[in-house]
Short mmCIF file of C-alpha atoms and ligand atoms in Angstrom, two decimals:
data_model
loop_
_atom_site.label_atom_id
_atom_site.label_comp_id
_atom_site.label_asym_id
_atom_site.label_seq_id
_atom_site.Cartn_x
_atom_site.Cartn_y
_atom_site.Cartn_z
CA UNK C 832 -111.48 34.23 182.30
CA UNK C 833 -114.75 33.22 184.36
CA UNK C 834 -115.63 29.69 184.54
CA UNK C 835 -117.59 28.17 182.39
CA UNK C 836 -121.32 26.54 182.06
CA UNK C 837 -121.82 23.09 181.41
CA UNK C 838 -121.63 21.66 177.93
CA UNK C 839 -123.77 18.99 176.43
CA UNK C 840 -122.82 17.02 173.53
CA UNK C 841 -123.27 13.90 171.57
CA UNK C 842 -120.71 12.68 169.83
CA UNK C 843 -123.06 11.31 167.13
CA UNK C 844 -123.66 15.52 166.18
CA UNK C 845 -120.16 14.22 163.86
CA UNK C 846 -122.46 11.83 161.64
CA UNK C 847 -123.34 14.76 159.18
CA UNK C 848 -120.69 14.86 156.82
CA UNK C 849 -122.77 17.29 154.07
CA UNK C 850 -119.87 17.04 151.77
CA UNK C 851 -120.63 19.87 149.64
CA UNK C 852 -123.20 22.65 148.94
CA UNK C 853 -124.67 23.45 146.00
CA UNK C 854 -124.78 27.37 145.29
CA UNK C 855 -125.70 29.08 142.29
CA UNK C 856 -125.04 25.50 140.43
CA UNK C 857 -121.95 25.01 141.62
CA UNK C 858 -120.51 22.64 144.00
CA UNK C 859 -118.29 24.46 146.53
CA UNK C 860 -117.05 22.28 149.41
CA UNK C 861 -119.21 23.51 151.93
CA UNK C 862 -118.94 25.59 155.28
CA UNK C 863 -120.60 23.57 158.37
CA UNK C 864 -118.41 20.65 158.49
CA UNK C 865 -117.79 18.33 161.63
CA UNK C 866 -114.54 19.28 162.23
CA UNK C 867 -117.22 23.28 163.62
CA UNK C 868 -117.80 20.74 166.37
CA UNK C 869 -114.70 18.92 167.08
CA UNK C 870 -113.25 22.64 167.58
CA UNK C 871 -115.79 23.42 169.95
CA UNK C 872 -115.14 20.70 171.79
CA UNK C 873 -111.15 21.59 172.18
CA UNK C 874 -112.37 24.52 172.80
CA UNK C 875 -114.77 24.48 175.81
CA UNK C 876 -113.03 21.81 177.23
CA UNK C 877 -109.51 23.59 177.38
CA UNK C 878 -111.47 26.09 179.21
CA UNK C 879 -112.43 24.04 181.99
CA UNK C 880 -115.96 23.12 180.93
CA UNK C 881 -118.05 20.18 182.83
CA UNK C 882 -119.25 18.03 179.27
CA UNK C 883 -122.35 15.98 180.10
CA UNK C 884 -123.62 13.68 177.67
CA UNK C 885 -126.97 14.06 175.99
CA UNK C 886 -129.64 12.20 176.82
CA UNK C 887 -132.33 10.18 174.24
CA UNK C 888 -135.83 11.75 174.08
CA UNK C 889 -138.86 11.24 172.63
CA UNK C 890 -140.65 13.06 169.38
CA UNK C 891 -143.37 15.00 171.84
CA UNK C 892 -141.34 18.41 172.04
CA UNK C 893 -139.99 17.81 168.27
CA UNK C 894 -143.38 17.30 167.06
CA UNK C 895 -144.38 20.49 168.81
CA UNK C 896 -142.22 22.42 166.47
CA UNK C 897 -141.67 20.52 163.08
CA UNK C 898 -144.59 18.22 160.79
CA UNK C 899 -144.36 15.28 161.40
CA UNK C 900 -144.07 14.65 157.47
CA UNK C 901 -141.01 16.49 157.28
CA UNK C 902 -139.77 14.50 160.30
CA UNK C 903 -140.20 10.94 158.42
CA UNK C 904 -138.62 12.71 154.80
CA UNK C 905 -135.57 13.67 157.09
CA UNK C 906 -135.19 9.84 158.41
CA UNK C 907 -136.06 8.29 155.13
CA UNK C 908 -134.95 10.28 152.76
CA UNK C 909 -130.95 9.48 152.21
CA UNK C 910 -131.72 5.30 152.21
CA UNK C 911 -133.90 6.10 149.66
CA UNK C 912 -131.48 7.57 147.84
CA UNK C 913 -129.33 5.09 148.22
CA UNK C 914 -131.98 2.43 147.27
CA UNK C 915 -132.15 4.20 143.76
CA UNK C 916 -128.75 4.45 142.64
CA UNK C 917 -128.13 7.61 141.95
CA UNK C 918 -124.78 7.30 142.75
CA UNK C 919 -124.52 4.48 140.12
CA UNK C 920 -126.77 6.89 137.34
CA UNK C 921 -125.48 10.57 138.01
CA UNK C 922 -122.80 10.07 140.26
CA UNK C 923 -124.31 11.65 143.13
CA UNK C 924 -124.16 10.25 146.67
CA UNK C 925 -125.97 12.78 148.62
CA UNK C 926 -129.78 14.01 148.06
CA UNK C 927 -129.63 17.13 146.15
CA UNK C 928 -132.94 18.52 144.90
CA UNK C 929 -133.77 20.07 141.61
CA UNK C 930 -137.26 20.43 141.76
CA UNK C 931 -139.51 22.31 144.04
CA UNK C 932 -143.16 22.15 144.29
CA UNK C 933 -143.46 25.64 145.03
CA UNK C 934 -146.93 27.62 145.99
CA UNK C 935 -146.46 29.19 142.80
CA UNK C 936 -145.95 26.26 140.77
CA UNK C 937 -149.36 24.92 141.93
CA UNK C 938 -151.15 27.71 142.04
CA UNK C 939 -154.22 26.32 143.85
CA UNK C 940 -154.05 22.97 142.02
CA UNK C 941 -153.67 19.52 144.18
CA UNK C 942 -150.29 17.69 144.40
CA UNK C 943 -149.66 13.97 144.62
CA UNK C 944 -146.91 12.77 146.60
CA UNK C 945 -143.99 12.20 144.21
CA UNK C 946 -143.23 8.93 143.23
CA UNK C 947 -139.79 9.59 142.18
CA UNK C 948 -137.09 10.05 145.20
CA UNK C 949 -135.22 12.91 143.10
CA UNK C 950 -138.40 14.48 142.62
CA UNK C 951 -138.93 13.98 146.66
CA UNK C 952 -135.51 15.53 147.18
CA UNK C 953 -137.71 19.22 146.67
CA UNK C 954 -140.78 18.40 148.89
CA UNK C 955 -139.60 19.49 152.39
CA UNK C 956 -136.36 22.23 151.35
CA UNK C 957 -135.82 25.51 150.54
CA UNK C 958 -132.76 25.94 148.82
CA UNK C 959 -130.13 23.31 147.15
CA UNK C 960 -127.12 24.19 149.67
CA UNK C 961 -128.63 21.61 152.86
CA UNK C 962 -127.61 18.19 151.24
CA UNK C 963 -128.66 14.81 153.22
CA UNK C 964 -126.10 12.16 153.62
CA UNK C 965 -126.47 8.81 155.65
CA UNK C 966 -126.18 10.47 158.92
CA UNK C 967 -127.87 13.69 158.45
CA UNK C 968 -130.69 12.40 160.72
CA UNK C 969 -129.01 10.99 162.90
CA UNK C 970 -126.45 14.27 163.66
CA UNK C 971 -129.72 16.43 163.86
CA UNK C 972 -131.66 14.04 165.86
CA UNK C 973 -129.10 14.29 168.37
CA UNK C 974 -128.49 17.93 168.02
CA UNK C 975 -132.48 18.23 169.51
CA UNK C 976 -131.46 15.05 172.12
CA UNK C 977 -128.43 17.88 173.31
CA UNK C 978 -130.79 20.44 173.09
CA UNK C 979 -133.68 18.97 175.39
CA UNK C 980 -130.48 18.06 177.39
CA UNK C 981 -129.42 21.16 178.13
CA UNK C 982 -133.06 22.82 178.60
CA UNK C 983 -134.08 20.04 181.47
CA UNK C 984 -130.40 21.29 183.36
CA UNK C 985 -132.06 23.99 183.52
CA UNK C 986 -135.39 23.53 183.98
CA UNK C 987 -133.87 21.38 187.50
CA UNK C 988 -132.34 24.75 188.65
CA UNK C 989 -128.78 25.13 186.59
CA UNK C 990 -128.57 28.54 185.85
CA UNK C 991 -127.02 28.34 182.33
CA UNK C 992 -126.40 25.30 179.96
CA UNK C 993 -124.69 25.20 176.20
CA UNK C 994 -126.21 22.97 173.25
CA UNK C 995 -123.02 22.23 171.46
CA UNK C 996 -124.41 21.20 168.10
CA UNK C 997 -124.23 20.81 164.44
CA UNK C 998 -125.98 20.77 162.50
CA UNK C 999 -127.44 23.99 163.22
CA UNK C 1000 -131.29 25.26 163.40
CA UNK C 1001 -132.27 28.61 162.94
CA UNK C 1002 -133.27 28.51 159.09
CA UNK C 1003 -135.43 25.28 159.46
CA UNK C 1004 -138.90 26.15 159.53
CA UNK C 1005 -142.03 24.13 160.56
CA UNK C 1006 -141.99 22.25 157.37
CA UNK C 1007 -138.89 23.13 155.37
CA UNK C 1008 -134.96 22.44 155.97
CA UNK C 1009 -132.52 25.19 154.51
CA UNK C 1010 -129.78 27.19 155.14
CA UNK C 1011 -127.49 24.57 156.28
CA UNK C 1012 -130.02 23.37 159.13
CA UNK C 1013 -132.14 20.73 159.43
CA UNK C 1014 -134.42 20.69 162.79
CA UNK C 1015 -134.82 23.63 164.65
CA UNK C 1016 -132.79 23.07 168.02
CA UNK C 1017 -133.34 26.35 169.60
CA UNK C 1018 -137.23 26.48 168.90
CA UNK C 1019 -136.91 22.90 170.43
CA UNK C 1020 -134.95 24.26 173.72
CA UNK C 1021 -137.75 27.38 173.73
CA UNK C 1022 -140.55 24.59 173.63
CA UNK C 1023 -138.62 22.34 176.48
CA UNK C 1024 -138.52 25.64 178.43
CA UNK C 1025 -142.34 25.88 178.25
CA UNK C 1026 -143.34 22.36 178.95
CA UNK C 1027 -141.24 22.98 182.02
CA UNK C 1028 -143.45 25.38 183.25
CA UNK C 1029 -141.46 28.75 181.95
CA UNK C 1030 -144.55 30.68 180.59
CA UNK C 1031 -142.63 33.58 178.58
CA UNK C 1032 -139.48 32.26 177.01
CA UNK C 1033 -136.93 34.33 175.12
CA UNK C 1034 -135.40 33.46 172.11
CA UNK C 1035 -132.23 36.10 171.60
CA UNK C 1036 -130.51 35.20 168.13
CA UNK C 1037 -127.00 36.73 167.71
CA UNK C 1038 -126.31 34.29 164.80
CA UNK C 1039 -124.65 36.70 161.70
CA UNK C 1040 -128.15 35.59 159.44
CA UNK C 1041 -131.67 36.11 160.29
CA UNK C 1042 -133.16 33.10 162.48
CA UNK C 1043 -136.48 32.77 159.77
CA UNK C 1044 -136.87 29.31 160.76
CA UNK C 1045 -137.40 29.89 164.59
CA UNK C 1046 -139.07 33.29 163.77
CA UNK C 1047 -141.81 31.48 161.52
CA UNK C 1048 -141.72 29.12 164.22
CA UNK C 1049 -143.13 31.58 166.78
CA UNK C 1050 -144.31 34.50 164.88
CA UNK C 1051 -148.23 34.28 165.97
CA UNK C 1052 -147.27 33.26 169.74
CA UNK C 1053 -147.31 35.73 172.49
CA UNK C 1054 -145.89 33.44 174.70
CA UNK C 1055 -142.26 32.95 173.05
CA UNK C 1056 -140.59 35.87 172.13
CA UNK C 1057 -137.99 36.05 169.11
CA UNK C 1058 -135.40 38.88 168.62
CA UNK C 1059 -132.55 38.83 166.64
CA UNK C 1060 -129.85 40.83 165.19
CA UNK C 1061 -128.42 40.60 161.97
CA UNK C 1062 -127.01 41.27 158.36
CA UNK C 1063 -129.67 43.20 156.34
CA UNK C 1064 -131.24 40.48 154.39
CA UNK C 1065 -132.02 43.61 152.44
CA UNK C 1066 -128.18 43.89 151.63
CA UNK C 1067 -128.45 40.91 149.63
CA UNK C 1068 -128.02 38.22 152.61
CA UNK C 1069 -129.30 35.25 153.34
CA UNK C 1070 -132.26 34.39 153.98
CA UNK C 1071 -132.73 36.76 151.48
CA UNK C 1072 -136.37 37.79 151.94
CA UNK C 1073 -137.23 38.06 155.68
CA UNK C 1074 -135.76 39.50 158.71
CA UNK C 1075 -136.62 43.05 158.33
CA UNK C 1076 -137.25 45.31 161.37
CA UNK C 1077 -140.91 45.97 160.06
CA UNK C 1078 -141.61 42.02 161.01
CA UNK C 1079 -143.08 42.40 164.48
CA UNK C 1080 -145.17 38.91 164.57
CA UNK C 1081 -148.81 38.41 163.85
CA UNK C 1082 -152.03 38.11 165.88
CA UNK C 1083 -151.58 36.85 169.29
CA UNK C 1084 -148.01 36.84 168.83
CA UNK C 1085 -148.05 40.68 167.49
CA UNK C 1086 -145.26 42.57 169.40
CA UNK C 1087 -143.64 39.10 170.17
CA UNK C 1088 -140.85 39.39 167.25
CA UNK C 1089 -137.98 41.96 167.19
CA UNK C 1090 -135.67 42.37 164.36
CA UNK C 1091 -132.40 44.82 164.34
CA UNK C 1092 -130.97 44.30 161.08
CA UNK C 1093 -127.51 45.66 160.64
CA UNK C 1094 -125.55 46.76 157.19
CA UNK C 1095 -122.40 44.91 156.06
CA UNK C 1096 -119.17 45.56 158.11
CA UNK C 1097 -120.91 46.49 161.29
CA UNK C 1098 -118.36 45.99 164.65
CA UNK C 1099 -118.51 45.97 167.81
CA UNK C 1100 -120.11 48.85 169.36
CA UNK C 1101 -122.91 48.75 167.01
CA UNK C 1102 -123.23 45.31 167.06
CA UNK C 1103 -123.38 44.95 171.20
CA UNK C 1104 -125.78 48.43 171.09
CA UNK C 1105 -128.20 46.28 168.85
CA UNK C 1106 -128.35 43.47 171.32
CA UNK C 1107 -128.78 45.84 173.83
CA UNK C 1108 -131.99 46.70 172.41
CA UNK C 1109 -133.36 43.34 171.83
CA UNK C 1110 -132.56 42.26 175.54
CA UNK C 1111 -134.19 45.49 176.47
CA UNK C 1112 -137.22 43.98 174.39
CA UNK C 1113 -137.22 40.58 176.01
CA UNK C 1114 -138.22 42.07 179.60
CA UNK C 1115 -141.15 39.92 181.34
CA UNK C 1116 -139.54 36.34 179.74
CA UNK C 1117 -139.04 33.67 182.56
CA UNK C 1118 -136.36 31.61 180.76
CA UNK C 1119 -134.09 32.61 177.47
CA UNK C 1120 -132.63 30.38 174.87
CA UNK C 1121 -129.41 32.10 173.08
CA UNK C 1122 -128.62 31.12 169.44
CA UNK C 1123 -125.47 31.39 169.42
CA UNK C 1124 -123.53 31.45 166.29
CA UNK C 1125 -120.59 33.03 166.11
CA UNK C 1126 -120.33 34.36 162.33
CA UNK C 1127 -120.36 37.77 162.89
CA UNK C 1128 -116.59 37.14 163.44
CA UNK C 1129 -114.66 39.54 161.11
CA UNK C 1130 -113.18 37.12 158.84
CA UNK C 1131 -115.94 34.49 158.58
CA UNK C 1132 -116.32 33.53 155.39
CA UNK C 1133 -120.51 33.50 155.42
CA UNK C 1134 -121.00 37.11 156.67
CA UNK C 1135 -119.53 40.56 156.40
CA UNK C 1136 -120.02 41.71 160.01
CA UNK C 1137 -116.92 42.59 161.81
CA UNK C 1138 -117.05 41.54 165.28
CA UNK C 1139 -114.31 40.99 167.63
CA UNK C 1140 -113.37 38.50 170.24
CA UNK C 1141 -113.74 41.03 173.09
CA UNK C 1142 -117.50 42.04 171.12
CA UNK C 1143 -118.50 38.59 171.84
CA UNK C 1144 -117.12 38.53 175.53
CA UNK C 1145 -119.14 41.98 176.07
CA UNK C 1146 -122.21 40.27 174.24
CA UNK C 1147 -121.99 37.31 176.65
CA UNK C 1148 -122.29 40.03 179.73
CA UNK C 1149 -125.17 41.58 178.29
CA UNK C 1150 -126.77 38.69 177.54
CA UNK C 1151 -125.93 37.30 180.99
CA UNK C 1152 -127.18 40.41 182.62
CA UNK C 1153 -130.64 39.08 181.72
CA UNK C 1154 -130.31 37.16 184.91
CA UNK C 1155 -132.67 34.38 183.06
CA UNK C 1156 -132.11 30.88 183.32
CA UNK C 1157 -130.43 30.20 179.69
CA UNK C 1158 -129.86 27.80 177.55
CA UNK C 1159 -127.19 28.87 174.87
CA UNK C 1160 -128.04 26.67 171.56
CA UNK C 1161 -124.74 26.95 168.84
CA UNK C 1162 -125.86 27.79 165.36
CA UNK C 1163 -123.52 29.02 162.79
CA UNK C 1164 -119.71 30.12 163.15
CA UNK C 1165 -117.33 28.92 160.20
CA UNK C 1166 -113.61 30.49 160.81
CA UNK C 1167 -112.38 27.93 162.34
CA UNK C 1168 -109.72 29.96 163.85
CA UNK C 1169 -112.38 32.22 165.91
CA UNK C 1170 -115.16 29.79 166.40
CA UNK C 1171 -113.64 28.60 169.59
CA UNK C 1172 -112.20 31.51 171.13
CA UNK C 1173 -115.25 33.27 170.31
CA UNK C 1174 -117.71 30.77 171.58
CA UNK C 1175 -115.89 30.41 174.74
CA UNK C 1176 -116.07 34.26 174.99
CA UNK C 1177 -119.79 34.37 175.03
CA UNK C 1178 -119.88 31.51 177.50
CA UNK C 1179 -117.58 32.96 180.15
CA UNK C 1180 -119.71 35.55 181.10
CA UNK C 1181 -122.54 32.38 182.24
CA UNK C 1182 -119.94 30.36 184.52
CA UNK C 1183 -121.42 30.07 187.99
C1 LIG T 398 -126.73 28.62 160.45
C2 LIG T 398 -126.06 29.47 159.44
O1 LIG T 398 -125.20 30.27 159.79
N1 LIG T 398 -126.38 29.29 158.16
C3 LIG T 398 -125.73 30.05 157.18
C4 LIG T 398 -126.59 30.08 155.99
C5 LIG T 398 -126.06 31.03 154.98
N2 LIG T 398 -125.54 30.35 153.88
C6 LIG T 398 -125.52 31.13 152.73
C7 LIG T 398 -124.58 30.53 151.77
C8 LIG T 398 -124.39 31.38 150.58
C9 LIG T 398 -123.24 30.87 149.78
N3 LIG T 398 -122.04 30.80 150.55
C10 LIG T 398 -120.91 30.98 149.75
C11 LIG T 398 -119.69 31.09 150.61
C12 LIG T 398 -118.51 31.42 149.76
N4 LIG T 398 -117.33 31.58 150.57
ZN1 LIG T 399 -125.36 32.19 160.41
#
């Protein structure tokens, strides 16, 4: 095994505690659960990983990719909802939306900010499976913290540096949480890399789902490019309703968005040919920023792609071949069995 790149972590990344997801109506116990990190912890550090702890940061590089209205319903939201008893009422201790003031639902008309919190719950999500407990903020707002992190290790000359975070990012757009993630960490990183003076920045997403959040994030910017390969959202995956190939990014950023989406039960040698082609894609970028998720393992129990330990080692020399300072951001990844061998796969191929 090569050596390995160093971590970055925050311990407070184990304050989100989602405690369920609701899916079609039902509660199900929920996939991204802090024990994701505590194995990647074990993990890299069995493997002889350096682990540096994150540094605080200021909003400037988080403002540059999320609303700032979004940002205060994320660190308000869950004392509210504690402040109104709805565990007394209902019974329900996390915030859990059931009403969303959807572009279609207003259809042109003007909307007041909702006075009630439950009606609040709606006004910044997407779906009703990202719940907010009392450390939701707190994990995410350290998640970016390890993020900017690992992008300044780089930006000071380390060749290669790995996020390790929960909650994840991908699905969070510029003004709406979903999809089990709450601020974007690798559009953060991508943004850390450009403040630091990398003018074309790579974002390669080998996550199982489409990254919609980051590629909303960037889809009219020429100077960040997003690729990604994936389960066909047209297969009936999530997110659903983006994250075709025929979304190539718009005005400036037109040509700056490459998606390979792949059907259900796709292994290895597809898989690693597809990322092939988006690296091939990302020629001209400066620095790259990997999300890394890991749930195109065979038996994770969010996607149907069939990858193997040694397709993740292979996709961690491909990726590596870049040659590009990288920082490797983790996103999703939920068989616990494989997220650490798998993670640590990827990672070999960037020890110095
Ligand atoms: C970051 C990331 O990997 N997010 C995953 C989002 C996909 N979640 C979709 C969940 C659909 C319902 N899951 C039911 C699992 C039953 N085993
Ligand atoms: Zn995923």
């Amino acid at each position: 095994m090569g050596s390995m790149p160093p971590v970055v972590w925050s311990e407070d990344v184990l304050r989100h505690e989602p405690g369920a997801e609701i899916w079609v109506g039902v509660r199900t116990p929920g996939t991204e659960v802090p024990d994701r990190a505590r194995v990647l912890l074990a993990a890299v550090t069995a493997a002889g990983a350096e682990v540096l702890r994150a540094q605080p940061h200021d909003d400037s590089i988080l403002r540059a990719v999320h609303d700032p209205g979004m940002l205060h319903h994320l660190a308000t939201v869950a004392d509210d909802w504690a402040a109104g008893e709805y565990l007394a009422l209902v019974g329900q201790d996390r915030v859990v939306p059931y009403f969303f003031p959807t572009a279609g639902m207003l259809d042109g008309l003007p909307a007041t900010p909702p006075a009630a919190t439950h009606a609040r719950a709606g006004m910044w999500c997407y779906d009703t499976m990202t719940l907010v407990g009392p450390g939701t903020w707190e994990a995410a707002r350290a998640a970016v913290d390890v993020a900017l992190t690992a992008a300044d290790l780089v930006a000071a000359g380390t060749p290669a540096t790995y996020a390790l975070v929960r909650p994840p990012g991908h699905h969070a757009t510029r003004r709406a949480f979903g999809g089990s993630c709450y601020l974007n960490n690798a559009a953060v990183a991508a943004e850390a890399l450009r403040a630091h003076g990398h003018d074309r920045v790579a974002v390669i997403d080998i996550d199982a789902h489409h990254g919609n959040g980051t590629q909303a994030v960037f889809w009219q910017r020429p100077d960040v490019f997003y690729g990604s390969l994936h389960v066909d959202p047209g297969a009936g995956w999530f997110p659903h309703v983006v994250g075709h190939a025929t979304e190539m990014g718009e005005g400036d950023g037109a040509g700056a968005t490459y998606n390979r989406p792949l059907p259900p039960g796709t292994a290895d040698d597809d898989w690693l040919a597809a990322l092939a082609d988006v690296c091939d894609r990302a020629r001209g970028a400066q620095a790259m920023v990997v999300s890394l998720g890991v749930d195109a393992a065979g038996a994770d129990p969010e996607s149907p792609l069939e990858v193997s330990t040694e397709g993740f080692r292979r996709a961690g020399e491909i990726l590596a071949g870049l040659g590009l300072p990288t920082v490797l951001v983790h996103e999703g990844g939920y068989d616990l069995t494989r997220l650490g061998p798998d993670t640590v796969a990827v990672l070999s191929a960037f020890g110095s």
